[in-house]
Amino acid sequence: VERKILKAHPYHLYNIICDVDSYSQFLPLCTHSKILRSSDCGQRFDATLTVGLPPLFSETYISRVSLLEDLPCQKFQVETKSIQSEMFESLSSKWILRNNTRSNNENDSVDGNEYLCDVDFSVEMTVSDPIIVNVLDKVLEEVAGRQVDAFEKRCHQIPYNKPDEYNLIKQ
């Protein structure tokens, strides 16, 4: 589990997490990413990712992604679970993003960014190949931290335009 306070609006980070098609442009260990299909309600989609530690291994898998938006509370959640993978018996992750209440005063901006986001990020996986288990055990905790850092960096690269409802909701 990685817990951090990031210099980003939670909705901005949420949108970047949902932009799976862009992962291969900025996310460590991801060489391909694409949304395959979305539900009619827009709260669920399937995506394929190729990840790896070349030349040790590479894996392409499909995950089902579920989204939860609580606009009044500015809380966002993204849960993923692999539904097709040769290497991973199970692979799941969960993002919980909340507006950091210490960032509600525009006079308390951080580097010109008036928003802070509380982030909880967890990854769980089960792999049957003992060689892969040993490799993953050594890098998994570091990878989670690097992923959160990569998403924060991406937030700073992509301008954030506040939706109208957030102008009214900012707390």
mmCIF file of C-alpha atoms in Angstrom:
data_model
loop_
_atom_site.group_PDB
_atom_site.id
_atom_site.type_symbol
_atom_site.label_atom_id
_atom_site.label_comp_id
_atom_site.label_asym_id
_atom_site.label_seq_id
_atom_site.Cartn_x
_atom_site.Cartn_y
_atom_site.Cartn_z
ATOM 1 C CA VAL A 1 0.000 0.000 0.000
ATOM 2 C CA GLU A 2 1.311 3.414 -0.968
ATOM 3 C CA ARG A 3 -0.100 6.432 0.891
ATOM 4 C CA LYS A 4 0.837 9.920 -0.197
ATOM 5 C CA ILE A 5 -0.344 13.486 -0.441
ATOM 6 C CA LEU A 6 0.047 14.681 -4.019
ATOM 7 C CA LYS A 7 0.037 18.205 -5.419
ATOM 8 C CA ALA A 8 -2.992 17.663 -7.645
ATOM 9 C CA HIS A 9 -6.758 17.974 -7.615
ATOM 10 C CA PRO A 10 -8.275 14.529 -6.971
ATOM 11 C CA TYR A 11 -10.541 14.827 -10.037
ATOM 12 C CA HIS A 12 -7.546 15.643 -12.240
ATOM 13 C CA LEU A 13 -5.630 12.611 -10.947
ATOM 14 C CA TYR A 14 -8.760 10.466 -11.343
ATOM 15 C CA ASN A 15 -9.059 11.481 -15.009
ATOM 16 C CA ILE A 16 -5.413 10.658 -15.636
ATOM 17 C CA ILE A 17 -5.832 7.238 -13.978
ATOM 18 C CA CYS A 18 -8.864 6.606 -16.203
ATOM 19 C CA ASP A 19 -6.874 7.547 -19.341
ATOM 20 C CA VAL A 20 -5.509 4.030 -19.768
ATOM 21 C CA ASP A 21 -4.703 4.601 -23.456
ATOM 22 C CA SER A 22 -1.900 6.980 -22.371
ATOM 23 C CA TYR A 23 -0.248 4.732 -19.760
ATOM 24 C CA SER A 24 2.484 3.474 -22.096
ATOM 25 C CA GLN A 25 3.596 7.114 -22.581
ATOM 26 C CA PHE A 26 4.488 7.693 -18.930
ATOM 27 C CA LEU A 27 4.021 4.667 -16.689
ATOM 28 C CA PRO A 28 7.128 2.647 -15.720
ATOM 29 C CA LEU A 29 7.150 -0.953 -16.940
ATOM 30 C CA CYS A 30 4.102 -0.403 -19.228
ATOM 31 C CA THR A 31 4.834 -0.880 -22.915
ATOM 32 C CA HIS A 32 1.256 -0.989 -24.259
ATOM 33 C CA SER A 33 -2.147 0.100 -22.941
ATOM 34 C CA LYS A 34 -5.581 0.350 -24.513
ATOM 35 C CA ILE A 35 -9.227 0.488 -23.441
ATOM 36 C CA LEU A 36 -11.009 -2.356 -25.229
ATOM 37 C CA ARG A 37 -14.656 -1.692 -24.379
ATOM 38 C CA SER A 38 -16.724 0.427 -22.005
ATOM 39 C CA SER A 39 -20.041 -0.192 -20.291
ATOM 40 C CA ASP A 40 -23.065 1.870 -21.267
ATOM 41 C CA CYS A 41 -23.129 3.476 -17.825
ATOM 42 C CA GLY A 42 -19.516 4.624 -18.178
ATOM 43 C CA GLN A 43 -18.541 3.259 -14.763
ATOM 44 C CA ARG A 44 -16.774 0.124 -15.995
ATOM 45 C CA PHE A 45 -14.396 -0.759 -18.804
ATOM 46 C CA ASP A 46 -11.997 -3.490 -19.891
ATOM 47 C CA ALA A 47 -8.421 -2.595 -20.785
ATOM 48 C CA THR A 48 -5.356 -4.451 -21.985
ATOM 49 C CA LEU A 49 -1.890 -3.677 -20.681
ATOM 50 C CA THR A 50 1.518 -5.085 -21.481
ATOM 51 C CA VAL A 51 3.953 -4.804 -18.594
ATOM 52 C CA GLY A 52 7.340 -6.239 -17.926
ATOM 53 C CA LEU A 53 10.908 -6.108 -16.812
ATOM 54 C CA PRO A 54 12.620 -6.783 -20.134
ATOM 55 C CA PRO A 55 14.403 -9.017 -20.787
ATOM 56 C CA LEU A 56 13.233 -10.986 -17.731
ATOM 57 C CA PHE A 57 9.551 -11.128 -18.596
ATOM 58 C CA SER A 58 6.677 -9.433 -20.361
ATOM 59 C CA GLU A 59 2.972 -10.031 -19.829
ATOM 60 C CA THR A 60 -0.120 -8.845 -21.658
ATOM 61 C CA TYR A 61 -3.303 -9.063 -19.630
ATOM 62 C CA ILE A 62 -6.845 -7.727 -19.571
ATOM 63 C CA SER A 63 -8.313 -6.006 -16.544
ATOM 64 C CA ARG A 64 -11.834 -4.993 -15.666
ATOM 65 C CA VAL A 65 -11.834 -1.464 -14.278
ATOM 66 C CA SER A 66 -14.622 -0.142 -12.021
ATOM 67 C CA LEU A 67 -15.025 3.564 -11.303
ATOM 68 C CA LEU A 68 -16.730 5.351 -8.433
ATOM 69 C CA GLU A 69 -17.183 9.117 -8.274
ATOM 70 C CA ASP A 70 -18.518 10.905 -5.199
ATOM 71 C CA LEU A 71 -18.617 14.483 -6.464
ATOM 72 C CA PRO A 72 -19.970 16.227 -3.336
ATOM 73 C CA CYS A 73 -17.284 14.623 -1.152
ATOM 74 C CA GLN A 74 -14.616 14.836 -3.877
ATOM 75 C CA LYS A 75 -13.761 11.171 -3.381
ATOM 76 C CA PHE A 76 -12.872 8.981 -6.335
ATOM 77 C CA GLN A 77 -12.096 5.288 -6.515
ATOM 78 C CA VAL A 78 -10.661 3.124 -9.276
ATOM 79 C CA GLU A 79 -10.530 -0.658 -8.838
ATOM 80 C CA THR A 80 -8.981 -3.084 -11.292
ATOM 81 C CA LYS A 81 -9.004 -6.865 -11.441
ATOM 82 C CA SER A 82 -7.342 -9.004 -14.079
ATOM 83 C CA ILE A 83 -9.818 -11.131 -15.989
ATOM 84 C CA GLN A 84 -7.408 -12.689 -18.496
ATOM 85 C CA SER A 85 -3.733 -13.361 -17.871
ATOM 86 C CA GLU A 86 -1.289 -16.186 -18.458
ATOM 87 C CA MET A 87 1.213 -15.116 -15.802
ATOM 88 C CA PHE A 88 -0.925 -13.669 -13.018
ATOM 89 C CA GLU A 89 -3.330 -15.960 -11.197
ATOM 90 C CA SER A 90 -4.790 -12.766 -9.819
ATOM 91 C CA LEU A 91 -3.865 -9.113 -10.116
ATOM 92 C CA SER A 92 -5.832 -6.262 -8.618
ATOM 93 C CA SER A 93 -5.251 -2.656 -7.719
ATOM 94 C CA LYS A 94 -7.209 0.039 -5.977
ATOM 95 C CA TRP A 95 -6.877 3.810 -5.995
ATOM 96 C CA ILE A 96 -8.720 5.943 -3.444
ATOM 97 C CA LEU A 97 -8.416 9.686 -4.014
ATOM 98 C CA ARG A 98 -9.734 12.344 -1.642
ATOM 99 C CA ASN A 99 -9.495 16.092 -1.512
ATOM 100 C CA ASN A 100 -7.022 17.007 1.205
ATOM 101 C CA THR A 101 -8.968 19.395 3.434
ATOM 102 C CA ARG A 102 -5.799 21.331 4.241
ATOM 103 C CA SER A 103 -5.802 22.536 0.613
ATOM 104 C CA ASN A 104 -9.154 24.310 0.790
ATOM 105 C CA ASN A 105 -7.714 27.778 1.307
ATOM 106 C CA GLU A 106 -6.561 29.325 -1.974
ATOM 107 C CA ASN A 107 -4.018 31.380 0.005
ATOM 108 C CA ASP A 108 -2.344 28.121 1.039
ATOM 109 C CA SER A 109 -1.328 27.142 -2.481
ATOM 110 C CA VAL A 110 1.523 24.704 -3.039
ATOM 111 C CA ASP A 111 3.830 25.801 -5.863
ATOM 112 C CA GLY A 112 0.920 27.672 -7.422
ATOM 113 C CA ASN A 113 -1.296 24.595 -7.098
ATOM 114 C CA GLU A 114 -4.116 25.173 -4.665
ATOM 115 C CA TYR A 115 -5.029 21.487 -4.450
ATOM 116 C CA LEU A 116 -3.690 18.550 -2.527
ATOM 117 C CA CYS A 117 -4.931 14.989 -2.924
ATOM 118 C CA ASP A 118 -4.786 12.179 -0.364
ATOM 119 C CA VAL A 119 -3.908 9.007 -2.267
ATOM 120 C CA ASP A 120 -4.169 5.393 -1.158
ATOM 121 C CA PHE A 121 -2.883 2.968 -3.781
ATOM 122 C CA SER A 122 -2.639 -0.783 -3.339
ATOM 123 C CA VAL A 123 -1.640 -3.649 -5.608
ATOM 124 C CA GLU A 124 -2.130 -7.348 -4.931
ATOM 125 C CA MET A 125 -1.042 -10.199 -7.136
ATOM 126 C CA THR A 126 -0.674 -13.936 -7.117
ATOM 127 C CA VAL A 127 1.781 -15.660 -9.434
ATOM 128 C CA SER A 128 2.434 -19.400 -9.560
ATOM 129 C CA ASP A 129 5.882 -19.326 -11.222
ATOM 130 C CA PRO A 130 8.433 -19.312 -8.340
ATOM 131 C CA ILE A 131 11.052 -17.461 -10.407
ATOM 132 C CA ILE A 132 8.617 -14.651 -11.199
ATOM 133 C CA VAL A 133 7.479 -14.578 -7.548
ATOM 134 C CA ASN A 134 11.055 -13.924 -6.412
ATOM 135 C CA VAL A 135 11.551 -11.135 -8.948
ATOM 136 C CA LEU A 136 8.201 -9.498 -8.149
ATOM 137 C CA ASP A 137 8.685 -9.705 -4.380
ATOM 138 C CA LYS A 138 11.839 -7.646 -4.733
ATOM 139 C CA VAL A 139 10.386 -4.916 -6.922
ATOM 140 C CA LEU A 140 6.662 -4.727 -6.147
ATOM 141 C CA GLU A 141 6.838 -2.215 -3.308
ATOM 142 C CA GLU A 142 9.197 0.030 -5.266
ATOM 143 C CA VAL A 143 7.011 -0.243 -8.374
ATOM 144 C CA ALA A 144 3.912 0.940 -6.475
ATOM 145 C CA GLY A 145 5.765 4.051 -5.337
ATOM 146 C CA ARG A 146 7.130 4.674 -8.838
ATOM 147 C CA GLN A 147 3.637 4.354 -10.304
ATOM 148 C CA VAL A 148 2.165 6.918 -7.916
ATOM 149 C CA ASP A 149 5.083 9.252 -8.698
ATOM 150 C CA ALA A 150 4.522 8.775 -12.443
ATOM 151 C CA PHE A 151 0.839 9.689 -12.120
ATOM 152 C CA GLU A 152 1.706 12.780 -10.075
ATOM 153 C CA LYS A 153 4.246 13.865 -12.686
ATOM 154 C CA ARG A 154 1.642 13.329 -15.412
ATOM 155 C CA CYS A 155 -0.778 15.589 -13.492
ATOM 156 C CA HIS A 156 1.805 18.370 -13.713
ATOM 157 C CA GLN A 157 2.350 17.761 -17.450
ATOM 158 C CA ILE A 158 -1.353 17.876 -18.347
ATOM 159 C CA PRO A 159 -3.131 21.159 -17.533
ATOM 160 C CA TYR A 160 -6.103 20.858 -15.217
ATOM 161 C CA ASN A 161 -9.265 22.689 -16.197
ATOM 162 C CA LYS A 162 -11.771 22.692 -13.367
ATOM 163 C CA PRO A 163 -15.247 21.508 -14.360
ATOM 164 C CA ASP A 164 -18.014 23.948 -13.423
ATOM 165 C CA GLU A 165 -19.385 21.659 -10.693
ATOM 166 C CA TYR A 166 -16.027 21.794 -8.895
ATOM 167 C CA ASN A 167 -16.053 25.564 -8.800
ATOM 168 C CA LEU A 168 -19.139 25.212 -6.604
ATOM 169 C CA ILE A 169 -18.026 22.167 -4.613
ATOM 170 C CA LYS A 170 -14.447 23.068 -3.648
ATOM 171 C CA GLN A 171 -14.228 22.613 0.085
#
